[in-house]
CSV table of C-alpha atoms and ligand atoms in Angstrom, one decimal:
chain,number,residue,atom,x,y,z
A,1,MET,CA,-89.1,105.8,-43.4
A,2,GLU,CA,-86.6,104.9,-45.7
A,3,TYR,CA,-86.8,104.4,-49.6
A,4,ILE,CA,-84.9,101.8,-51.7
A,5,SER,CA,-84.7,101.5,-55.7
A,6,THR,CA,-86.8,98.8,-57.2
A,7,ARG,CA,-83.8,97.6,-59.0
A,8,GLY,CA,-81.8,97.3,-55.7
A,9,TYR,CA,-78.9,99.4,-56.1
A,10,GLU,CA,-79.8,102.2,-53.8
A,11,ASN,CA,-81.0,102.1,-50.5
A,12,HIS,CA,-81.6,103.8,-47.0
A,13,ILE,CA,-82.8,106.9,-49.1
A,14,THR,CA,-84.9,109.4,-47.2
A,15,ALA,CA,-88.3,110.9,-48.4
A,16,SER,CA,-86.5,113.9,-49.2
A,17,HIS,CA,-83.7,112.5,-51.3
A,18,ALA,CA,-86.2,110.3,-53.2
A,19,ILE,CA,-88.3,113.3,-54.0
A,20,VAL,CA,-85.0,115.6,-55.0
A,21,SER,CA,-83.7,112.7,-57.1
A,22,GLY,CA,-87.0,111.5,-59.1
A,23,ILE,CA,-85.9,108.5,-60.6
A,24,ALA,CA,-82.9,106.3,-58.8
A,25,PRO,CA,-79.4,106.2,-60.4
A,26,ASP,CA,-79.8,102.8,-61.4
A,27,GLY,CA,-82.9,103.5,-63.4
A,28,GLY,CA,-85.2,102.1,-61.0
A,29,LEU,CA,-88.2,103.8,-59.1
A,30,PHE,CA,-87.9,104.8,-55.3
A,31,VAL,CA,-90.5,102.8,-53.4
A,32,PRO,CA,-90.8,102.8,-49.3
A,33,GLU,CA,-89.1,99.9,-47.8
A,34,PHE,CA,-92.4,99.2,-46.4
A,35,ILE,CA,-95.9,100.1,-46.6
A,36,PRO,CA,-97.3,101.5,-43.2
A,37,ILE,CA,-100.6,99.8,-42.1
A,38,LEU,CA,-103.4,102.1,-40.4
A,39,SER,CA,-104.9,100.7,-37.4
A,40,GLN,CA,-108.8,100.6,-37.2
A,41,ASP,CA,-108.3,103.5,-34.9
A,42,GLU,CA,-106.6,105.8,-37.1
A,43,LEU,CA,-108.9,105.2,-39.9
A,44,ILE,CA,-112.0,105.7,-37.9
A,45,GLY,CA,-109.7,108.9,-36.6
A,46,LEU,CA,-109.8,110.0,-40.4
A,47,TYR,CA,-113.6,110.7,-40.2
A,48,LYS,CA,-113.1,113.9,-38.2
A,49,LYS,CA,-110.7,115.0,-40.7
A,50,ASN,CA,-111.2,117.7,-43.7
A,51,PHE,CA,-109.2,116.7,-47.1
A,52,GLN,CA,-106.4,118.9,-45.8
A,53,ASP,CA,-105.9,117.0,-42.6
A,54,ILE,CA,-106.1,113.6,-44.2
A,55,ALA,CA,-103.5,114.4,-46.7
A,56,PHE,CA,-101.1,115.7,-43.6
A,57,PHE,CA,-101.7,112.3,-41.9
A,58,ILE,CA,-101.2,110.1,-44.8
A,59,MET,CA,-98.1,111.7,-46.0
A,60,LYS,CA,-96.7,111.9,-42.5
A,61,LYS,CA,-96.6,108.3,-42.7
A,62,PHE,CA,-94.3,108.1,-45.7
A,63,ILE,CA,-92.1,111.4,-44.9
A,64,THR,CA,-90.5,111.3,-41.9
A,65,ASP,CA,-87.7,113.7,-42.6
A,66,ILE,CA,-89.4,117.0,-43.2
A,67,LYS,CA,-90.6,119.2,-40.4
A,68,SER,CA,-94.4,118.6,-39.8
A,69,GLU,CA,-94.8,122.4,-39.9
A,70,ASP,CA,-93.1,122.4,-43.2
A,71,LEU,CA,-95.1,119.7,-44.5
A,72,LYS,CA,-98.7,121.2,-43.3
A,73,GLN,CA,-97.7,124.4,-45.0
A,74,CYS,CA,-96.7,122.7,-48.5
A,75,ILE,CA,-100.6,121.0,-48.0
A,76,SER,CA,-102.5,124.2,-47.0
A,77,GLU,CA,-100.9,126.3,-49.5
A,78,SER,CA,-101.4,123.6,-52.5
A,79,TYR,CA,-105.0,122.3,-51.3
A,80,ASN,CA,-106.4,125.6,-51.0
A,81,PRO,CA,-109.7,127.4,-52.5
A,82,LYS,CA,-107.8,130.0,-54.2
A,83,ILE,CA,-106.1,127.5,-56.4
A,84,PHE,CA,-108.8,124.8,-56.5
A,85,ASP,CA,-112.6,125.6,-57.5
A,86,ASN,CA,-114.2,123.5,-55.1
A,87,PRO,CA,-113.6,123.6,-51.4
A,88,LEU,CA,-113.6,119.7,-51.1
A,89,ILE,CA,-110.6,119.6,-53.3
A,90,CYS,CA,-111.6,116.2,-54.6
A,91,PRO,CA,-115.4,116.0,-54.5
A,92,LEU,CA,-117.7,113.2,-55.1
A,93,ARG,CA,-120.9,113.0,-57.3
A,94,SER,CA,-122.9,110.0,-57.2
A,95,LEU,CA,-124.7,109.0,-60.2
A,96,THR,CA,-126.5,105.6,-58.9
A,97,ASP,CA,-126.4,104.1,-55.6
A,98,SER,CA,-123.3,102.0,-56.6
A,99,ILE,CA,-121.5,104.3,-59.0
A,100,VAL,CA,-119.7,107.4,-57.6
A,101,MET,CA,-117.7,109.8,-59.7
A,102,LEU,CA,-114.4,111.2,-57.9
A,103,GLU,CA,-114.0,114.5,-59.6
A,104,LEU,CA,-110.2,115.0,-59.3
A,105,TRP,CA,-110.3,118.1,-62.0
A,106,HIS,CA,-111.0,121.1,-59.9
A,107,GLY,CA,-107.3,122.7,-59.9
A,108,PRO,CA,-106.0,125.2,-62.2
A,109,THR,CA,-105.3,123.0,-65.5
A,110,CYS,CA,-108.7,121.1,-65.4
A,111,ALA,CA,-107.2,117.6,-64.9
A,112,PHE,CA,-106.1,115.1,-62.0
A,113,LYS,CA,-102.4,116.1,-62.3
A,114,ASP,CA,-102.9,119.1,-60.3
A,115,ILE,CA,-103.6,117.0,-57.2
A,116,ALA,CA,-99.9,115.9,-57.3
A,117,LEU,CA,-98.4,118.6,-59.3
A,118,GLN,CA,-99.4,121.8,-57.0
A,119,LEU,CA,-97.8,119.9,-54.0
A,120,LEU,CA,-94.7,118.6,-55.6
A,121,PRO,CA,-92.9,121.9,-56.0
A,122,ARG,CA,-93.3,123.1,-52.5
A,123,LEU,CA,-92.5,119.4,-51.4
A,124,LEU,CA,-89.3,119.6,-53.5
A,125,THR,CA,-88.2,123.1,-52.0
A,126,VAL,CA,-88.5,121.9,-48.5
A,127,SER,CA,-86.8,118.8,-49.3
A,128,ALA,CA,-83.9,120.6,-51.0
A,129,LYS,CA,-83.8,122.8,-47.6
A,130,SER,CA,-83.6,120.1,-45.4
A,131,LEU,CA,-81.0,118.2,-47.4
A,132,GLY,CA,-79.1,121.6,-47.2
A,133,GLU,CA,-79.2,121.4,-51.2
A,134,GLY,CA,-78.2,124.6,-53.1
A,135,SER,CA,-78.5,123.8,-56.8
A,136,THR,CA,-80.8,125.0,-58.9
A,137,PHE,CA,-83.6,122.3,-59.9
A,138,VAL,CA,-84.4,121.4,-63.7
A,139,ILE,CA,-87.7,119.7,-63.8
A,140,LEU,CA,-87.4,118.0,-66.9
A,141,THR,CA,-91.0,116.3,-68.1
A,142,ALA,CA,-92.2,114.5,-71.1
A,143,THR,CA,-96.0,114.7,-71.2
A,144,SER,CA,-98.9,113.1,-72.9
A,145,GLY,CA,-100.9,116.6,-72.5
A,146,ASP,CA,-101.8,117.2,-68.9
A,147,THR,CA,-98.5,116.7,-66.8
A,148,GLY,CA,-96.8,119.3,-69.0
A,149,LYS,CA,-99.4,122.0,-67.9
A,150,ALA,CA,-99.9,121.0,-64.5
A,151,ALA,CA,-96.0,120.9,-63.9
A,152,LEU,CA,-95.8,124.6,-65.5
A,153,GLU,CA,-98.6,125.8,-63.2
A,154,GLY,CA,-96.9,124.1,-60.2
A,155,PHE,CA,-93.4,125.3,-60.7
A,156,LYS,CA,-93.7,128.7,-62.4
A,157,ASP,CA,-91.8,131.4,-60.8
A,158,VAL,CA,-90.9,129.0,-58.1
A,159,PRO,CA,-87.2,129.9,-56.7
A,160,LYS,CA,-84.4,127.9,-57.7
A,161,THR,CA,-86.3,126.0,-60.3
A,162,LYS,CA,-86.7,125.7,-64.1
A,163,VAL,CA,-89.3,123.9,-65.8
A,164,VAL,CA,-88.5,122.2,-69.2
A,165,VAL,CA,-91.7,120.4,-71.0
A,166,PHE,CA,-91.5,118.2,-74.0
A,167,PHE,CA,-94.7,117.4,-75.6
A,168,PRO,CA,-95.6,115.3,-78.7
A,169,GLN,CA,-96.4,117.5,-81.5
A,170,ASP,CA,-99.1,114.9,-82.6
A,171,GLY,CA,-100.4,113.8,-79.5
A,172,VAL,CA,-102.0,116.2,-77.6
A,173,SER,CA,-105.5,118.4,-78.1
A,174,ASP,CA,-105.6,122.0,-79.1
A,175,ILE,CA,-106.8,123.2,-75.6
A,176,GLN,CA,-103.9,121.1,-74.1
A,177,LYS,CA,-101.5,122.4,-76.6
A,178,SER,CA,-102.7,125.9,-76.1
A,179,GLN,CA,-102.4,125.9,-72.5
A,180,MET,CA,-99.0,124.9,-72.6
A,181,VAL,CA,-97.5,127.3,-75.3
A,182,THR,CA,-99.3,130.3,-73.6
A,183,GLN,CA,-97.5,129.5,-70.3
A,184,GLU,CA,-96.3,132.5,-68.5
A,185,GLY,CA,-93.4,132.5,-65.8
A,186,LYS,CA,-89.8,133.4,-66.1
A,187,ASN,CA,-88.3,130.0,-65.6
A,188,VAL,CA,-90.8,127.7,-67.8
A,189,HIS,CA,-89.7,126.4,-71.3
A,190,VAL,CA,-92.2,124.2,-73.6
A,191,ILE,CA,-91.0,122.2,-76.6
A,192,GLY,CA,-92.8,120.4,-79.3
A,193,VAL,CA,-91.3,116.8,-80.1
A,194,LYS,CA,-91.9,115.5,-83.8
A,195,GLY,CA,-93.5,112.1,-82.6
A,196,ASN,CA,-95.6,110.5,-80.1
A,197,PHE,CA,-95.6,110.4,-76.2
A,198,ASP,CA,-93.5,107.3,-76.1
A,199,HIS,CA,-90.7,109.3,-78.3
A,200,ALA,CA,-90.5,112.2,-76.0
A,201,GLN,CA,-90.8,109.9,-72.8
A,202,ASN,CA,-87.6,107.8,-73.9
A,203,GLY,CA,-86.0,110.9,-74.7
A,204,VAL,CA,-86.3,112.3,-71.3
A,205,LYS,CA,-85.4,109.0,-70.0
A,206,GLU,CA,-82.0,109.1,-72.0
A,207,ILE,CA,-81.3,112.4,-70.9
A,208,PHE,CA,-81.9,111.2,-67.2
A,209,ALA,CA,-79.5,108.2,-67.6
A,210,ASP,CA,-76.8,110.4,-69.0
A,211,LYS,CA,-74.1,110.2,-66.6
A,212,ILE,CA,-71.7,112.5,-68.4
A,213,LEU,CA,-74.6,115.3,-68.8
A,214,ALA,CA,-75.5,115.1,-65.1
A,215,ARG,CA,-72.0,115.7,-64.4
A,216,LYS,CA,-71.5,118.6,-66.6
A,217,LEU,CA,-74.8,120.2,-65.2
A,218,GLU,CA,-73.5,119.7,-61.5
A,219,GLY,CA,-70.6,121.6,-62.3
A,220,MET,CA,-73.0,124.3,-63.3
A,221,GLY,CA,-75.0,124.1,-59.9
A,222,ILE,CA,-77.9,122.5,-61.8
A,223,LYS,CA,-79.5,118.9,-61.0
A,224,LEU,CA,-82.4,117.6,-63.1
A,225,SER,CA,-85.5,116.1,-61.4
A,226,SER,CA,-88.5,114.9,-62.8
A,227,ALA,CA,-92.2,115.9,-62.5
A,228,ASN,CA,-93.4,112.5,-64.4
A,229,SER,CA,-95.1,110.2,-61.8
A,230,ILE,CA,-92.2,108.1,-61.5
A,231,ASN,CA,-91.1,110.6,-58.8
A,232,TRP,CA,-92.5,109.4,-55.3
A,233,GLY,CA,-93.3,113.0,-54.6
A,234,ARG,CA,-96.0,113.0,-57.6
A,235,LEU,CA,-97.2,109.5,-56.5
A,236,LEU,CA,-97.6,110.1,-52.5
A,237,PRO,CA,-100.3,112.7,-52.8
A,238,GLN,CA,-102.4,110.9,-55.1
A,239,ILE,CA,-102.9,107.9,-52.1
A,240,VAL,CA,-104.9,110.9,-50.4
A,241,TYR,CA,-107.9,111.0,-52.1
A,242,TYR,CA,-108.8,107.3,-51.9
A,243,PHE,CA,-109.1,107.9,-48.0
A,244,SER,CA,-110.8,111.1,-48.6
A,245,SER,CA,-113.3,109.4,-50.8
A,246,TYR,CA,-113.9,106.5,-48.4
A,247,ILE,CA,-114.5,109.1,-45.7
A,248,SER,CA,-117.2,111.2,-47.9
A,249,LEU,CA,-118.9,108.0,-48.6
A,250,LEU,CA,-119.2,107.3,-44.9
A,251,LYS,CA,-120.3,110.5,-44.3
A,252,SER,CA,-123.1,110.6,-47.1
A,253,SER,CA,-124.2,107.1,-45.6
A,254,HIS,CA,-123.4,105.6,-49.0
A,255,ILE,CA,-121.3,102.7,-47.0
A,256,LYS,CA,-120.8,101.8,-43.2
A,257,PHE,CA,-117.2,101.5,-41.7
A,258,GLY,CA,-115.4,98.4,-43.0
A,259,ASP,CA,-117.5,98.2,-46.1
A,260,LYS,CA,-115.4,97.5,-49.0
A,261,ILE,CA,-115.6,99.7,-52.1
A,262,ASN,CA,-114.1,99.2,-55.9
A,263,VAL,CA,-112.2,101.8,-57.5
A,264,CYS,CA,-111.8,102.1,-61.1
A,265,ILE,CA,-109.2,104.2,-62.7
A,266,PRO,CA,-108.7,105.4,-66.4
A,267,THR,CA,-104.8,104.3,-66.6
A,268,GLY,CA,-102.0,105.4,-68.6
A,269,ASN,CA,-98.5,105.4,-66.6
A,270,PHE,CA,-99.9,103.6,-63.8
A,271,GLY,CA,-99.6,106.1,-61.4
A,272,ASN,CA,-103.1,107.0,-60.3
A,273,ILE,CA,-104.1,103.5,-59.8
A,274,MET,CA,-100.7,102.4,-58.4
A,275,ALA,CA,-101.7,105.2,-55.5
A,276,GLY,CA,-104.9,103.2,-55.0
A,277,TYR,CA,-102.8,100.1,-54.6
A,278,TYR,CA,-100.8,101.6,-51.9
A,279,ALA,CA,-104.0,102.8,-50.2
A,280,LYS,CA,-105.4,99.4,-50.2
A,281,ARG,CA,-102.3,97.8,-48.9
A,282,MET,CA,-102.4,100.5,-45.9
A,283,GLY,CA,-105.9,99.0,-45.1
A,284,LEU,CA,-108.4,100.9,-46.8
A,285,PRO,CA,-111.2,98.7,-47.4
A,286,ILE,CA,-110.9,98.4,-51.1
A,287,ASN,CA,-112.4,95.3,-53.0
A,288,LYS,CA,-110.9,95.3,-56.6
A,289,LEU,CA,-108.8,98.1,-58.4
A,290,ILE,CA,-110.3,98.1,-62.0
A,291,ILE,CA,-107.7,99.0,-64.5
A,292,ALA,CA,-109.3,101.0,-67.5
A,293,THR,CA,-107.2,101.3,-70.7
A,294,ASN,CA,-108.1,102.7,-74.0
A,295,GLU,CA,-107.2,100.7,-77.3
A,296,ASN,CA,-103.6,100.9,-76.2
A,297,ASP,CA,-104.3,98.0,-74.1
A,298,VAL,CA,-100.9,97.0,-73.0
A,299,LEU,CA,-102.1,96.7,-69.2
A,300,ALA,CA,-105.5,95.2,-70.0
A,301,ARG,CA,-103.4,92.3,-72.0
A,302,PHE,CA,-100.7,92.1,-69.4
A,303,VAL,CA,-103.3,91.4,-66.5
A,304,LYS,CA,-104.7,88.7,-69.1
A,305,THR,CA,-101.9,87.1,-69.7
A,306,GLY,CA,-98.9,87.9,-67.7
A,307,VAL,CA,-97.3,89.1,-70.9
A,308,TYR,CA,-96.3,92.7,-70.9
A,309,ASN,CA,-95.7,93.3,-74.7
A,310,ALA,CA,-95.0,96.7,-75.8
A,311,THR,CA,-94.3,96.0,-79.6
A,312,LYS,CA,-97.9,97.1,-80.6
A,313,GLU,CA,-97.9,100.3,-82.3
A,314,LEU,CA,-99.1,103.2,-80.3
A,315,LYS,CA,-102.6,104.5,-81.5
A,316,THR,CA,-103.7,108.0,-81.0
A,317,THR,CA,-106.8,108.5,-79.3
A,318,ILE,CA,-109.4,110.8,-77.9
A,319,SER,CA,-108.1,109.8,-74.6
A,320,PRO,CA,-104.8,111.3,-75.2
A,321,SER,CA,-103.3,111.1,-71.8
A,322,MET,CA,-103.5,107.3,-71.6
A,323,ASP,CA,-101.9,106.7,-75.0
A,324,ILE,CA,-98.8,105.0,-73.6
A,325,LEU,CA,-97.1,101.9,-74.3
A,326,VAL,CA,-94.7,101.8,-71.2
A,327,SER,CA,-96.5,102.3,-68.0
A,328,SER,CA,-93.7,103.3,-65.9
A,329,ASN,CA,-95.3,102.9,-62.3
A,330,LEU,CA,-95.9,99.2,-62.8
A,331,GLU,CA,-92.4,98.5,-61.8
A,332,ARG,CA,-93.4,99.8,-58.6
A,333,LEU,CA,-96.2,96.9,-58.3
A,334,LEU,CA,-93.7,94.5,-59.9
A,335,TYR,CA,-91.5,95.1,-57.3
A,336,GLU,CA,-94.4,94.5,-54.3
A,337,VAL,CA,-95.7,91.4,-56.2
A,338,SER,CA,-92.0,89.7,-56.4
A,339,GLY,CA,-91.6,90.3,-52.9
A,340,HIS,CA,-89.1,93.0,-53.2
A,341,ASN,CA,-87.2,90.8,-55.6
A,342,SER,CA,-84.9,93.6,-57.3
A,343,GLU,CA,-83.0,91.3,-59.4
A,344,LYS,CA,-86.2,89.8,-60.7
A,345,ILE,CA,-87.0,93.4,-61.5
A,346,PHE,CA,-83.9,94.2,-63.0
A,347,GLU,CA,-84.2,91.3,-65.3
A,348,LEU,CA,-87.9,92.2,-66.4
A,349,MET,CA,-86.9,95.8,-67.0
A,350,ASN,CA,-83.7,95.0,-69.2
A,351,SER,CA,-86.0,92.4,-71.3
A,352,LEU,CA,-88.5,95.2,-71.4
A,353,LYS,CA,-85.6,97.5,-72.8
A,354,GLN,CA,-84.0,94.9,-75.2
A,355,ASP,CA,-86.9,92.9,-76.5
A,356,HIS,CA,-89.9,95.3,-75.7
A,357,ASN,CA,-91.6,92.9,-73.5
A,358,TYR,CA,-91.4,90.6,-70.6
A,359,LYS,CA,-93.3,87.7,-68.9
A,360,ILE,CA,-94.0,87.1,-65.2
A,361,ASP,CA,-94.4,84.2,-63.5
A,362,ASN,CA,-97.7,82.8,-62.1
A,363,LYS,CA,-97.0,83.7,-58.7
A,364,MET,CA,-96.8,87.2,-59.2
A,365,LEU,CA,-99.6,87.1,-62.0
A,366,SER,CA,-102.0,85.8,-59.8
A,367,LEU,CA,-101.1,88.1,-56.8
A,368,ILE,CA,-101.9,90.9,-59.5
A,369,ARG,CA,-105.4,89.2,-60.4
A,370,GLU,CA,-106.3,89.1,-56.6
A,371,ASP,CA,-106.3,93.0,-56.5
A,372,PHE,CA,-106.8,94.1,-60.2
A,373,TYR,CA,-109.5,93.3,-63.0
A,374,ALA,CA,-108.3,95.1,-66.2
A,375,ASP,CA,-110.0,95.7,-69.5
A,376,TYR,CA,-110.3,98.2,-72.1
A,377,ALA,CA,-112.6,100.7,-74.1
A,378,THR,CA,-112.5,101.1,-77.9
A,379,GLU,CA,-113.0,104.5,-79.4
A,380,LYS,CA,-116.6,103.7,-80.1
A,381,ASN,CA,-117.3,102.6,-76.6
A,382,THR,CA,-116.0,105.9,-75.2
A,383,LEU,CA,-118.1,108.1,-77.4
A,384,LYS,CA,-121.1,106.1,-76.7
A,385,THR,CA,-120.7,106.2,-73.2
A,386,ILE,CA,-120.4,109.8,-72.9
A,387,ARG,CA,-123.5,110.3,-74.8
A,388,ALA,CA,-125.1,107.5,-72.8
A,389,VAL,CA,-124.2,109.0,-69.4
A,390,PHE,CA,-125.1,112.5,-70.5
A,391,HIS,CA,-128.7,111.4,-71.5
A,392,LYS,CA,-129.0,109.2,-68.3
A,393,TYR,CA,-127.5,111.5,-65.7
A,394,LYS,CA,-127.5,114.9,-67.0
A,395,TYR,CA,-123.6,114.6,-66.1
A,396,THR,CA,-121.0,115.3,-68.7
A,397,ILE,CA,-117.7,113.4,-68.7
A,398,ASP,CA,-114.5,113.5,-70.5
A,399,PRO,CA,-113.0,110.6,-72.9
A,400,HIS,CA,-110.6,109.4,-70.0
A,401,THR,CA,-113.7,109.0,-67.8
A,402,ALA,CA,-115.6,107.4,-70.2
A,403,VAL,CA,-113.1,104.9,-70.7
A,404,GLY,CA,-113.3,104.1,-66.9
A,405,LEU,CA,-117.1,103.9,-67.0
A,406,HIS,CA,-117.1,101.7,-69.9
A,407,VAL,CA,-114.7,99.2,-68.2
A,408,TYR,CA,-116.8,99.4,-65.1
A,409,ASP,CA,-119.8,98.4,-67.2
A,410,LYS,CA,-117.7,95.5,-68.6
A,411,TYR,CA,-116.6,94.6,-65.2
A,412,VAL,CA,-120.1,94.3,-63.7
A,413,LYS,CA,-121.5,92.4,-66.7
A,414,LYS,CA,-118.5,89.9,-66.3
A,415,THR,CA,-118.7,89.5,-62.4
A,416,GLU,CA,-122.1,90.6,-61.4
A,417,ASP,CA,-120.0,92.4,-58.5
A,418,GLN,CA,-122.5,95.3,-57.0
A,419,THR,CA,-119.7,96.7,-54.7
A,420,LEU,CA,-120.4,100.5,-54.6
A,421,THR,CA,-117.5,101.6,-57.1
A,422,VAL,CA,-115.6,104.7,-57.1
A,423,ILE,CA,-115.0,105.8,-60.8
A,424,ALA,CA,-112.0,108.7,-61.1
A,425,SER,CA,-112.9,111.4,-63.4
A,426,THR,CA,-109.7,112.7,-64.4
A,427,ALA,CA,-110.2,115.8,-66.5
A,428,SER,CA,-112.9,118.1,-67.1
A,429,PRO,CA,-115.0,117.5,-70.4
A,430,TYR,CA,-114.3,121.0,-71.5
A,431,LYS,CA,-110.6,119.9,-71.8
A,432,PHE,CA,-111.3,117.6,-74.2
A,433,ASN,CA,-114.4,119.2,-75.8
A,434,ARG,CA,-114.2,118.3,-79.7
A,435,SER,CA,-114.5,114.6,-78.7
A,436,VAL,CA,-117.2,115.2,-76.0
A,437,MET,CA,-119.1,117.5,-78.5
A,438,ASN,CA,-118.7,115.0,-81.2
A,439,ALA,CA,-120.3,112.2,-78.8
A,440,LEU,CA,-123.4,114.7,-77.9
A,441,ARG,CA,-124.2,116.3,-81.0
A,442,LYS,CA,-126.9,115.7,-83.1
A,443,LYS,CA,-126.1,113.5,-86.2
A,444,THR,CA,-127.0,116.5,-88.7
A,445,HIS,CA,-124.9,118.7,-86.7
A,446,SER,CA,-121.2,119.0,-88.3
A,447,LEU,CA,-118.6,120.3,-86.0
A,448,GLU,CA,-115.8,120.2,-88.5
A,449,ASN,CA,-115.5,124.1,-89.1
A,450,LYS,CA,-115.3,125.0,-85.5
A,451,ASP,CA,-112.3,125.3,-83.3
A,452,GLU,CA,-112.0,124.0,-79.8
A,453,PHE,CA,-112.3,127.7,-78.3
A,454,GLU,CA,-115.7,128.0,-80.2
A,455,LEU,CA,-116.5,124.5,-79.0
A,456,LEU,CA,-116.1,125.7,-75.0
A,457,ASN,CA,-119.3,127.7,-75.8
A,458,ILE,CA,-121.0,125.1,-77.6
A,459,LEU,CA,-120.2,122.6,-74.9
A,460,SER,CA,-121.5,125.1,-72.3
A,461,ALA,CA,-124.7,125.8,-74.1
A,462,THR,CA,-125.5,122.0,-74.6
A,463,THR,CA,-124.7,120.6,-71.4
A,464,LYS,CA,-125.7,124.2,-69.3
A,465,THR,CA,-122.6,123.9,-67.4
A,466,LEU,CA,-119.8,126.9,-67.2
A,467,VAL,CA,-116.8,126.8,-68.9
A,468,PRO,CA,-114.1,126.5,-66.2
A,469,ARG,CA,-112.1,129.6,-65.6
A,470,PRO,CA,-108.7,128.6,-66.7
A,471,LEU,CA,-110.2,127.7,-70.0
A,472,LYS,CA,-112.2,130.6,-70.5
A,473,ASN,CA,-109.8,133.2,-71.9
A,474,LEU,CA,-107.0,130.8,-73.4
A,475,ALA,CA,-108.0,131.9,-77.0
A,476,SER,CA,-107.1,135.5,-76.7
A,477,LYS,CA,-103.7,134.6,-74.7
A,478,PRO,CA,-100.5,135.1,-76.5
A,479,ILE,CA,-98.2,132.2,-77.6
A,480,LEU,CA,-94.9,132.4,-75.7
A,481,HIS,CA,-93.5,129.1,-76.8
A,482,ASN,CA,-92.8,128.0,-80.2
A,483,THR,CA,-89.6,125.7,-80.4
A,484,ILE,CA,-90.1,122.3,-82.0
A,485,CYS,CA,-87.5,119.6,-82.1
A,486,GLU,CA,-86.9,116.3,-83.7
A,487,LYS,CA,-86.7,113.3,-81.0
A,488,ASP,CA,-83.0,113.0,-81.1
A,489,GLU,CA,-82.5,116.6,-80.7
A,490,MET,CA,-83.9,117.1,-77.3
A,491,LYS,CA,-80.8,116.8,-75.4
A,492,LYS,CA,-79.3,119.7,-77.6
A,493,VAL,CA,-82.3,121.7,-77.1
A,494,LEU,CA,-82.1,121.3,-73.0
A,495,GLU,CA,-78.2,122.2,-73.3
A,496,ASP,CA,-79.1,125.2,-75.1
A,497,ILE,CA,-81.6,126.3,-72.8
A,498,LEU,CA,-79.3,125.9,-69.6
A,499,LYS,CA,-76.4,127.3,-71.0
B,501,LIG,C1,-102.6,111.3,-66.7
B,501,LIG,C2,-104.0,111.0,-67.1
B,501,LIG,C3,-104.6,110.0,-67.0
B,501,LIG,C4,-103.5,108.6,-66.5
B,501,LIG,O1,-103.1,108.6,-65.2
B,501,LIG,P1,-101.9,107.7,-65.0
B,501,LIG,O2,-101.6,108.1,-63.4
B,501,LIG,O3,-100.7,108.2,-66.0
B,501,LIG,O4,-102.3,106.3,-64.9
B,501,LIG,C5,-105.6,109.5,-67.1
B,501,LIG,N1,-106.5,110.6,-67.5
B,501,LIG,C6,-105.9,112.0,-67.5
B,501,LIG,C7,-107.0,113.1,-67.9
B,501,LIG,C8,-104.8,112.2,-67.3
B,501,LIG,O5,-104.3,113.3,-67.4
């Protein structure tokens, strides 16, 4: 299996090389040259496998230059009961005969990014080994909250790596911030940026595009790499849980072999749902991929109109991990629906950079609409959904997941499609407890004077569930990182760290 940049200037790259590089030198994203399709027998064969074995089977299709033993070991170390608090790793929980929640938050940071970011450091290490690469890797990441912490947990104390995380000072919850600024580990750096996620992400993109800096760092034996979902090593592990979900649904007799399911994904950078698209193209019986956005509804409008317009001002919402105007991974979808037309992608991405918008042709748009439905939830919709789901099912969801459920409801109202739908539950409700408690509290009950740490216990008492272990002792942990910078100082801050 070889990889190619969506913008066409890099090709015949191995998986290791793609993972070690993160982003392609031409600014594009690495994509597999073709999407492997599973035979019926292979699909049926997954029935006997557990999560770890399914992971190996799927990933082996895309990674052909890492030894099988090495890949197996990466998987068994990552998807391990010592790290995930549920033996199934990504368990399902059915709410009705046609709504099943896919709980992706049983890892150390209580959000779905652990699935990929526990594996990525291990993949990166074996990839570097297989390339005979001796450099130190600096994992440079902009985070809207969850990626940063998951990267810090995944990479802490991994030899020959350093992690540098930039987070938007005004765009993450108190719990998220606290998780990051208390991070332990000898190789970790956490910096607040004055601005929103797009400022932080653009700053990081500029650092990656800086050829002079890259050469300077190379002289110091340092390579920059990314833990953002633009890295193929981030996306690939996410394909796995679509397959494991399907197998679990077969086992629980929710579906018969060959039945189609829908998947509904609360979406920001388009990584999670892009992985679902790859699963569909590989032959997993998926009917619709439902894109759910919050009030930052750029993607929803894009699927409606064919115009990607990132000029609207970014709103800070109660689902902050989806507060994004430029969904990087969409470039991978555009590449597929344009028939691998990298010149076209280059043109669209240039237009996005210069004019903050682009328009795709009708052929691309109709291909997208065949596979995807997209809609958004307002802040009010989100809170109402958290409350309704709790009262109806005695099940507590976080605001990102609530965006998914609300959009699913809209989809069913519009289409009357009764296909069983798997809705990704992307974070533990405890991680966004203020919004969740605001949704659940009695009207007379004010929570404004409570901090998010007290709210952990209040939420626990209200929902009669346990506070996840990783969040329980957060309040008493010392703050180890307190650097804050302007958005145009990010490069300088990085250079100072690496001196
Ligand atoms: C990152 C994140 C998302 C969005 O995922 P993408 O892959 O960027 O679309 C949704 N919910 C939560 C809780 C997240 O952390």
